[in-house]
Amino acid sequence: MKKTLRLIALCGLAITCTGTIAWAGEEKLSAELRSAKAPGGNVEVIVQYKVAPTAAHHRKVAALGGRLNAKMDFIKGAHYTVPGSVLATIADDPDVAYITPNRAIKPTFDNITNGTIDASYMNGEGYIGTGVGVAVIDSGIVDLPDFHTGSTDRIVYQQSFVGGTPADQYGHGTHVAGILAGNGNGTIYQGVAYNANLINLRVLDVNGNGTDAAVIQAIDTAIALKSQYNIKVINLSLGRPVYESASLDPLCQAVEAAWKAGIFVAVAAGNDGRNNNAQTMGYGTITSPGNDPYVMTVGAIKAEGTTNRNDDLIASYSSKGPTMFDHYSKPDIVAPGNMVVSTLPAGLTLSNLYPSNRIGTSNYFTLSGTSMATPVVAAWAAMGYQGNSSITNDNIKADFMMSATKNNFPASSTVVDPTTGQSYTSYYDVFTVGAGELDMQYINSISFAPVGMSAKTPAVAYNNTTATVSMQGIGATNVVWGYNVVWGANVVWGANTVLANNVVWGANVVWGASSMQGFNVVWGANVVWGLTTSDTSFGIGATNTEP
């Protein structure tokens, strides 16, 4: 399964031949397209323009033998199929900003989860997501009794962007939806916001394959339907490797458009935390669009089979920051995502592949991954909107991070893979656990972040002279973090972790040789700052369960 998934991820590299090109618009092409010289046949591309594309722009591409597949006006782009030989001509158009291939997307895959995050406390206060719409952009949702309240079907809208039915055939989307909003159907397997409405936007096929274009179109649809279905939240438990800055990545631009439209976007961090191909111990492996500074990027912790938060540990497969190219301090937060039981009926692909994960003969199934942690956060966002109609997505992101706990975490933990016998050690720094673990009982005791302020994730920089890593732009008055409430020395990281008020880590804290094997591991010129990262994901859920 692992080997197959790597092929799925890499099939986004539609053009991978050697050679160089030299034309005026070369810098407008992604790295994969720049490496190809007049490839034979057609290629699917996403073209971002400097202005909203018009019919005239589409006619130019058509005149070159291209075909318009879909308009993406909300990111000033379009999805085309074009002859590879005309890439240079398209790039030379002064209105073109950037061109990427239509890359492949993949899923990033008790009520132990609910107990760990204090869901019962908030549910008891009446916060169950009532009236709030959550767009699940995934492999679809099977319409089960868990998604009904009495005679009312809470799957209020459905659409497929991969052809055929919007009903799930893979299983991943149904599992995610159950964590988010399943009512348990009389069992203990109740979701977090179990009365929220679901907008089912299918972008992954029967084998879990998808593309940038499908996800971008689904995000566009969620924005367009925002008012009609009161869509306040988007859940994206999927991703792919990062190939360029978030400011150029069309997938990141799409989630930013949703965020700026007032929709809270929860994104999986990825499952590459064990990936040491670049000798980074899994650092620098956050996937797109989790690398975008606006969205809330979610890593996975293990509840260890209890509702007691004091024994929770990070899942070693959970991807770590900083992000490639931009070096944003991700993930933003972690939530339970290991060995989570949720809805997934028999007969779907994942159920057939992993029959031992089925809970008896029921419609419930065990999966693990940052995919499972993300809907936990999305559900809490839905409950936040239910409780306060004036709250913004930036408020929610900041408040979640301000209330997160890390007091229970050790300095490090080690897990041994029962199959391979290989051990993996995780360190509890900001690039592993973010602001800490979601803790919604504590959020009632904090003040909401200032309305109208931004909660963009800050970037970090390494200073070769002082051998320190620092947050950037912390003092800005228009940024929530500028108030010193989240990243201040005495709030999030505490005096024992943060050295000095400017939020700089010293050599003996996060980046010391005892924990990180020296500064060259992450900050070396060819590692995190490099052009690409290899994706050898540790499964998608069914196989990345750890003890």
XYZ file of C-alpha atoms in Angstrom:
547
model
C 0.000 0.000 0.000
C 2.817 2.363 0.940
C 4.579 1.865 -2.367
C 1.369 2.451 -4.316
C 0.695 5.693 -2.463
C 4.066 7.059 -3.393
C 3.193 6.561 -7.042
C -0.114 8.338 -6.488
C 1.661 11.324 -4.980
C 4.314 11.479 -7.655
C 1.912 11.185 -10.555
C 1.345 14.907 -10.022
C 4.711 15.352 -11.703
C 3.110 15.101 -15.112
C 6.323 16.066 -16.897
C 9.605 14.692 -15.603
C 12.205 14.656 -18.331
C 15.688 16.083 -18.284
C 17.007 19.156 -19.988
C 16.649 22.887 -19.542
C 14.659 25.602 -21.201
C 15.468 29.223 -21.804
C 12.649 31.588 -22.562
C 11.502 34.903 -21.182
C 8.635 33.414 -19.202
C 10.611 30.564 -17.650
C 10.277 31.964 -14.134
C 6.502 31.725 -14.496
C 6.672 27.928 -14.766
C 6.790 25.599 -11.780
C 9.949 23.553 -11.277
C 8.397 20.479 -12.889
C 7.435 22.400 -16.029
C 10.774 24.205 -16.242
C 12.529 20.844 -16.310
C 10.686 19.858 -19.493
C 11.492 21.020 -22.986
C 8.552 20.820 -25.426
C 7.154 17.568 -23.974
C 5.209 15.413 -26.336
C 1.461 15.103 -26.007
C -0.891 17.159 -23.868
C -0.536 18.224 -20.267
C -3.091 19.522 -17.781
C -2.040 22.824 -16.243
C -3.434 25.466 -13.906
C -2.628 28.945 -15.163
C -2.812 31.817 -12.684
C -3.180 35.274 -14.208
C -2.362 38.735 -12.880
C -5.944 39.731 -13.641
C -9.177 37.767 -13.647
C -8.996 35.825 -16.949
C -11.449 36.844 -19.631
C -12.826 35.108 -22.695
C -9.957 36.666 -24.620
C -7.421 34.858 -22.447
C -9.192 31.555 -22.965
C -9.289 32.150 -26.735
C -5.504 32.694 -26.758
C -4.980 29.290 -25.174
C -7.507 27.689 -27.515
C -5.660 29.184 -30.511
C -2.566 27.306 -29.321
C -4.441 24.002 -29.336
C -5.508 24.162 -25.689
C -8.860 23.376 -24.086
C -10.502 25.147 -21.154
C -11.518 22.566 -18.539
C -12.707 24.889 -15.807
C -12.661 28.558 -14.877
C -11.056 29.448 -11.550
C -11.814 33.145 -11.446
C -11.659 33.357 -7.653
C -7.899 32.656 -7.816
C -7.575 34.511 -11.148
C -6.872 31.224 -12.861
C -8.073 28.488 -15.177
C -7.569 24.770 -15.677
C -6.481 23.928 -19.236
C -5.305 20.929 -21.226
C -2.597 22.154 -23.609
C 0.110 20.718 -25.885
C 3.351 20.630 -23.928
C 5.072 22.397 -26.792
C 3.136 25.648 -26.203
C 4.081 26.123 -22.552
C 6.705 28.690 -23.507
C 4.209 30.729 -25.492
C 1.636 30.724 -22.687
C 4.295 31.713 -20.158
C 5.372 34.628 -22.350
C 1.922 36.211 -22.075
C 2.399 39.314 -19.859
C -0.938 38.622 -18.144
C 0.215 35.189 -16.937
C 1.519 35.068 -13.355
C 2.385 31.383 -12.787
C 1.759 27.945 -14.322
C 1.700 24.588 -12.558
C 0.747 21.054 -13.598
C -2.564 19.718 -12.320
C -0.909 17.882 -9.455
C -2.143 14.754 -7.708
C -3.790 14.969 -4.285
C -4.096 12.182 -1.713
C -5.812 11.723 1.640
C -3.509 12.242 4.624
C -5.050 9.531 6.827
C -13.965 5.614 20.821
C -15.020 8.022 22.075
C -11.589 8.499 23.426
C -11.175 11.371 20.967
C -14.151 13.279 22.362
C -13.087 12.730 25.942
C -9.547 13.869 25.285
C -10.604 17.213 23.839
C -13.458 17.772 26.343
C -16.168 17.447 23.704
C -18.674 16.258 26.277
C -18.172 19.462 28.251
C -18.978 21.692 25.285
C -21.750 19.387 24.017
C -23.305 19.622 27.449
C -23.333 23.385 27.080
C -25.427 22.967 23.924
C -22.631 23.359 21.367
C -23.210 20.602 18.812
C -22.832 22.516 15.534
C -26.542 23.168 14.989
C -27.227 25.261 11.897
C -23.570 25.481 10.840
C -22.498 24.113 7.459
C -19.166 22.303 7.076
C -17.838 21.499 3.601
C -16.055 18.138 3.582
C -13.792 18.137 0.519
C -12.735 14.524 0.320
C -13.712 11.172 -1.241
C -17.428 11.752 -0.708
C -19.832 10.697 2.041
C -22.082 7.639 2.256
C -25.513 8.713 3.505
C -25.776 6.782 6.792
C -28.213 7.181 9.715
C -25.326 8.854 11.585
C -25.802 11.927 9.396
C -29.507 12.323 10.105
C -31.290 14.077 12.948
C -34.676 12.421 13.158
C -36.086 12.505 9.633
C -33.761 15.339 8.577
C -30.759 14.492 6.405
C -27.888 16.728 7.482
C -25.999 16.137 4.213
C -27.624 19.225 2.739
C -25.678 19.448 -0.544
C -23.669 16.976 -2.646
C -21.527 17.301 -5.768
C -18.817 15.224 -7.414
C -15.801 16.753 -9.142
C -14.425 13.394 -10.298
C -17.480 12.258 -12.233
C -20.205 9.866 -11.200
C -21.960 9.857 -7.865
C -20.987 12.120 -4.953
C -21.355 9.102 -2.664
C -18.099 7.843 -1.188
C -16.580 4.775 -2.826
C -13.184 4.937 -1.120
C -14.185 5.355 2.547
C -11.938 8.164 3.709
C -14.473 10.994 3.391
C -17.188 9.099 5.250
C -14.777 8.404 8.114
C -13.804 12.085 8.277
C -17.460 13.160 8.203
C -18.283 10.811 11.074
C -15.543 12.269 13.288
C -16.818 15.715 12.473
C -20.598 15.325 12.629
C -21.730 11.713 13.073
C -24.404 11.233 15.737
C -23.271 7.690 16.613
C -26.610 6.130 15.659
C -27.073 4.789 19.175
C -23.444 3.689 19.601
C -20.597 5.315 21.534
C -18.985 6.429 18.266
C -20.404 9.923 18.249
C -18.747 12.747 16.332
C -17.699 16.062 17.842
C -20.235 18.521 16.345
C -22.913 15.868 15.911
C -25.672 18.186 14.685
C -23.721 20.196 12.097
C -24.799 20.188 8.457
C -22.502 18.601 5.887
C -21.747 19.819 2.385
C -20.344 16.792 0.541
C -17.866 17.831 -2.176
C -16.235 14.733 -3.641
C -12.732 15.200 -5.115
C -11.136 11.741 -4.613
C -12.022 8.676 -6.656
C -12.567 5.047 -5.676
C -8.803 4.620 -5.094
C -8.289 7.880 -3.221
C -6.794 9.706 -6.203
C -7.495 13.380 -6.852
C -6.028 16.504 -8.434
C -5.431 20.146 -7.649
C -8.071 21.182 -10.166
C -10.828 19.130 -8.529
C -9.998 20.450 -5.056
C -9.820 24.052 -6.280
C -13.201 23.740 -8.000
C -14.687 22.259 -4.813
C -13.318 25.157 -2.756
C -14.796 27.590 -5.285
C -18.155 25.827 -4.930
C -18.008 26.071 -1.134
C -17.374 29.810 -1.394
C -20.244 30.222 -3.861
C -22.628 28.260 -1.589
C -21.468 29.957 1.616
C -24.607 32.018 2.209
C -27.092 29.425 0.969
C -25.902 26.688 3.325
C -24.246 28.824 6.027
C -20.872 27.263 5.218
C -18.527 28.453 7.948
C -15.910 25.697 7.808
C -14.011 23.690 5.182
C -12.289 20.417 6.123
C -9.354 19.319 3.947
C -7.944 16.005 5.156
C -5.736 15.693 2.088
C -2.574 17.125 0.582
C 0.457 16.724 -1.615
C 4.153 17.714 -1.555
C 5.138 21.371 -1.631
C 6.768 22.531 -4.874
C 6.911 26.326 -4.487
C 6.020 29.197 -2.165
C 2.451 29.290 -0.891
C 2.143 32.646 -2.645
C 2.450 30.827 -5.989
C 0.854 27.451 -5.250
C -2.673 27.455 -6.775
C -3.954 25.121 -4.050
C -2.771 27.530 -1.368
C -4.262 30.463 -3.242
C -7.604 28.636 -3.273
C -7.659 28.068 0.505
C -6.625 31.689 1.019
C -9.586 32.778 -1.105
C -11.883 30.735 1.143
C -10.296 32.170 4.276
C -10.673 35.735 2.985
C -14.308 34.944 2.183
C -14.800 34.312 5.913
C -14.608 30.499 5.951
C -12.461 28.727 8.537
C -10.218 26.183 6.755
C -8.775 23.213 8.666
C -6.044 21.314 6.789
C -4.132 18.132 7.615
C -0.414 18.616 8.248
C 0.496 15.395 6.417
C 1.841 12.018 7.502
C 5.531 12.398 6.645
C 6.920 12.903 10.141
C 8.956 9.700 9.856
C 10.405 10.676 6.493
C 14.153 11.068 6.904
C 15.077 10.981 3.208
C 16.487 14.507 3.441
C 18.189 13.730 6.782
C 15.863 16.125 8.632
C 14.244 13.634 11.016
C 10.903 14.474 9.424
C 11.202 18.239 9.790
C 10.151 20.354 6.819
C 7.513 17.832 5.678
C 4.244 19.813 5.996
C 2.185 19.185 2.857
C 0.222 21.606 0.680
C -2.144 23.352 1.341
C -1.222 22.991 5.028
C 1.804 25.180 4.268
C -0.434 28.209 3.761
C -0.119 30.822 6.554
C -3.849 31.609 6.735
C -5.308 28.149 7.340
C -5.190 26.138 10.548
C -2.821 23.219 10.007
C -3.454 20.193 12.213
C -1.041 17.518 13.404
C -1.975 14.257 15.133
C -1.461 13.116 18.698
C -2.160 9.707 20.243
C -4.748 9.569 23.024
C -3.087 6.376 24.302
C -6.448 4.706 24.820
C -7.582 7.076 27.565
C -9.458 10.353 27.970
C -6.677 11.612 30.237
C -4.698 14.244 28.365
C -1.640 13.765 30.588
C -0.561 10.601 28.766
C -1.041 11.950 25.216
C 1.925 11.727 22.855
C 2.620 13.012 19.353
C 2.127 10.476 16.559
C 5.558 9.972 15.022
C 4.088 10.082 11.493
C 2.617 13.579 11.993
C 4.406 15.981 9.621
C 6.599 18.716 11.084
C 7.520 22.245 10.111
C 8.879 24.642 9.195
C 7.249 24.765 5.789
C 9.246 24.518 2.613
C 10.236 27.771 0.879
C 8.334 30.136 3.199
C 9.417 28.619 6.540
C 6.094 29.175 8.300
C 5.909 27.767 11.803
C 3.575 24.822 11.221
C 1.615 22.853 12.371
C -0.567 25.327 14.235
C -2.100 22.804 16.634
C -2.392 19.049 17.270
C -5.475 16.959 18.045
C -6.281 13.242 18.533
C -5.871 11.346 15.266
C -4.517 7.888 16.083
C -6.736 4.779 16.086
C -9.948 6.782 15.742
C -13.211 4.867 15.278
C -15.697 6.468 12.914
C -18.188 5.753 10.136
C -17.079 3.621 7.189
C -19.449 0.941 5.870
C -18.448 -2.379 4.325
C -17.848 -2.644 0.603
C -15.754 0.501 0.153
C -12.117 0.365 -0.964
C -10.509 0.950 2.437
C -12.851 -1.529 4.091
C -11.927 -4.184 1.541
C -8.206 -3.448 1.851
C -8.118 -3.516 5.663
C -10.914 -5.799 6.923
C -9.239 -6.146 10.331
C -9.900 -2.452 10.980
C -13.665 -3.039 10.918
C -15.518 -2.894 14.229
C -17.429 -6.187 14.022
C -20.134 -6.094 11.362
C -21.036 -2.473 12.025
C -20.595 0.664 9.917
C -17.596 1.692 12.028
C -13.909 1.430 11.241
C -10.540 2.412 12.746
C -8.189 4.771 10.905
C -5.239 6.920 11.933
C -3.503 9.994 10.602
C -3.588 13.767 10.496
C -6.683 13.237 8.320
C -8.486 12.075 11.462
C -7.206 14.931 13.627
C -8.318 17.639 11.192
C -12.110 17.120 11.468
C -11.784 17.331 15.256
C -10.561 20.907 14.851
C -13.078 21.644 12.071
C -15.892 20.462 14.335
C -14.772 22.738 17.137
C -14.729 25.642 14.725
C -18.331 24.830 13.783
C -19.300 24.891 17.454
C -17.493 28.197 17.868
C -19.589 29.716 15.096
C -22.745 28.272 16.650
C -21.957 29.965 19.938
C -20.943 33.362 18.565
C -22.283 34.639 15.259
C -19.846 37.574 15.204
C -16.703 35.498 15.619
C -14.259 35.398 12.681
C -12.025 32.632 11.393
C -8.987 34.574 12.630
C -10.574 34.786 16.093
C -11.097 31.028 16.127
C -7.592 30.200 14.978
C -6.003 32.495 17.537
C -8.283 31.353 20.353
C -7.612 27.677 19.631
C -3.866 28.300 19.796
C -4.117 30.494 22.886
C -6.098 27.832 24.760
C -4.049 24.847 23.575
C -2.173 22.925 26.236
C 1.311 21.491 26.155
C 1.914 21.135 29.883
C 1.376 17.379 29.640
C 4.011 16.791 26.975
C 7.424 15.259 27.717
C 10.653 16.590 26.210
C 10.719 13.622 23.830
C 9.080 10.264 23.168
C 10.074 7.176 21.218
C 7.900 4.646 19.419
C 8.952 1.327 17.877
C 7.247 0.215 14.673
C 5.905 -3.252 15.478
C 6.347 -4.370 11.871
C 9.870 -3.137 11.080
C 11.289 -2.829 14.580
C 12.581 0.648 13.699
C 12.349 3.282 16.425
C 11.333 6.914 15.921
C 11.996 9.686 18.423
C 9.873 12.843 18.496
C 10.731 16.136 20.234
C 8.012 18.445 21.512
C 9.090 21.693 19.874
C 6.983 24.269 18.030
C 7.529 22.547 14.664
C 6.176 19.260 16.030
C 3.225 20.227 18.251
C 2.568 23.828 17.196
C 0.858 25.791 19.954
C -0.049 22.526 21.675
C -3.011 20.175 21.953
C -6.589 21.303 21.341
C -8.273 21.904 24.704
C -11.757 23.294 24.370
C -12.678 23.362 28.046
C -9.981 25.940 28.691
C -11.105 28.178 25.824
C -14.026 29.470 27.924
C -11.565 31.053 30.349
C -9.702 33.167 27.779
C -10.606 36.386 26.045
C -11.351 36.263 22.349
C -8.603 37.592 20.098
C -9.255 41.140 18.853
C -11.844 41.329 16.071
C -10.397 42.436 12.757
C -6.911 41.161 13.495
C -5.021 38.656 11.383
C -3.961 35.268 12.706
C -1.562 34.395 9.904
C 1.038 31.896 11.001
C 4.404 33.644 11.427
C 7.503 32.619 9.513
C 10.772 31.754 11.210
C 14.361 32.577 10.319
C 17.695 31.106 11.319
C 20.503 33.498 12.245
C 23.892 32.015 11.351
C 25.735 34.545 13.495
C 23.829 33.999 16.725
C 22.805 30.390 16.022
C 19.192 31.187 16.931
C 15.802 30.697 15.325
C 13.265 33.514 15.635
C 9.674 34.287 14.735
C 9.289 37.019 12.128
C 6.923 39.993 12.293
C 5.841 39.354 15.877
C 5.731 43.046 16.688
C 3.353 44.005 13.907
C 0.309 45.814 15.278
C -2.077 44.307 12.735
C -1.243 40.734 13.656
C -2.768 38.852 16.583
C 0.630 37.532 17.596
C 1.809 41.135 17.965
C -0.153 41.305 21.210
C 2.255 38.828 22.767
C -0.651 36.574 23.785
C 0.240 33.479 21.801
C 3.942 33.623 21.158
C 4.932 35.643 24.218
C 7.553 34.343 26.635
C 5.107 33.558 29.418
C 2.061 32.260 27.558
C 2.564 29.620 24.905
C 6.079 28.382 25.298
C 6.944 29.400 28.834
C 10.218 30.558 30.345
C 11.800 27.125 30.097
C 11.362 26.960 26.353
C 11.487 30.481 24.949
C 14.666 32.418 25.528
C 14.089 36.193 25.694
C 10.997 38.205 24.911
C 11.581 38.246 21.157
C 10.667 34.569 20.991
C 14.045 33.149 19.991
C 15.095 29.573 20.662
C 18.590 29.066 21.961
C 21.011 26.280 21.145
C 20.100 24.261 24.224
C 16.329 24.298 23.820
C 14.840 23.235 20.507
C 17.832 23.131 18.249
C 20.511 21.845 20.587
C 22.679 18.879 19.609
C 21.100 16.736 22.306
C 17.678 16.908 20.675
C 18.155 17.836 17.041
C 21.642 16.570 16.172
C 22.867 20.092 15.527
C 21.710 23.023 13.439
C 22.636 21.547 10.075
C 19.821 19.002 10.276
C 16.988 21.394 9.440
C 18.695 24.614 8.468
C 21.236 23.212 6.034
C 21.243 24.721 2.537
C 20.065 21.546 0.854
C 17.448 20.457 3.355
C 14.454 22.580 4.296
C 15.588 25.473 2.139
C 15.907 23.151 -0.878
C 13.668 23.201 -3.932
C 11.739 19.977 -3.398
C 10.913 17.340 -0.828
C 10.517 13.643 -1.518
C 7.165 12.241 -0.515
C 7.264 8.765 0.953
C 4.217 9.116 3.126
C 3.743 6.719 5.994
C 0.477 5.338 4.724
C -2.858 7.127 4.669
C -4.494 5.918 7.820
C -5.092 2.216 7.737
C -1.367 1.520 7.896
C -0.030 4.398 9.972
C -1.530 3.321 13.285
C 1.114 3.121 15.971
C 1.032 1.769 19.546
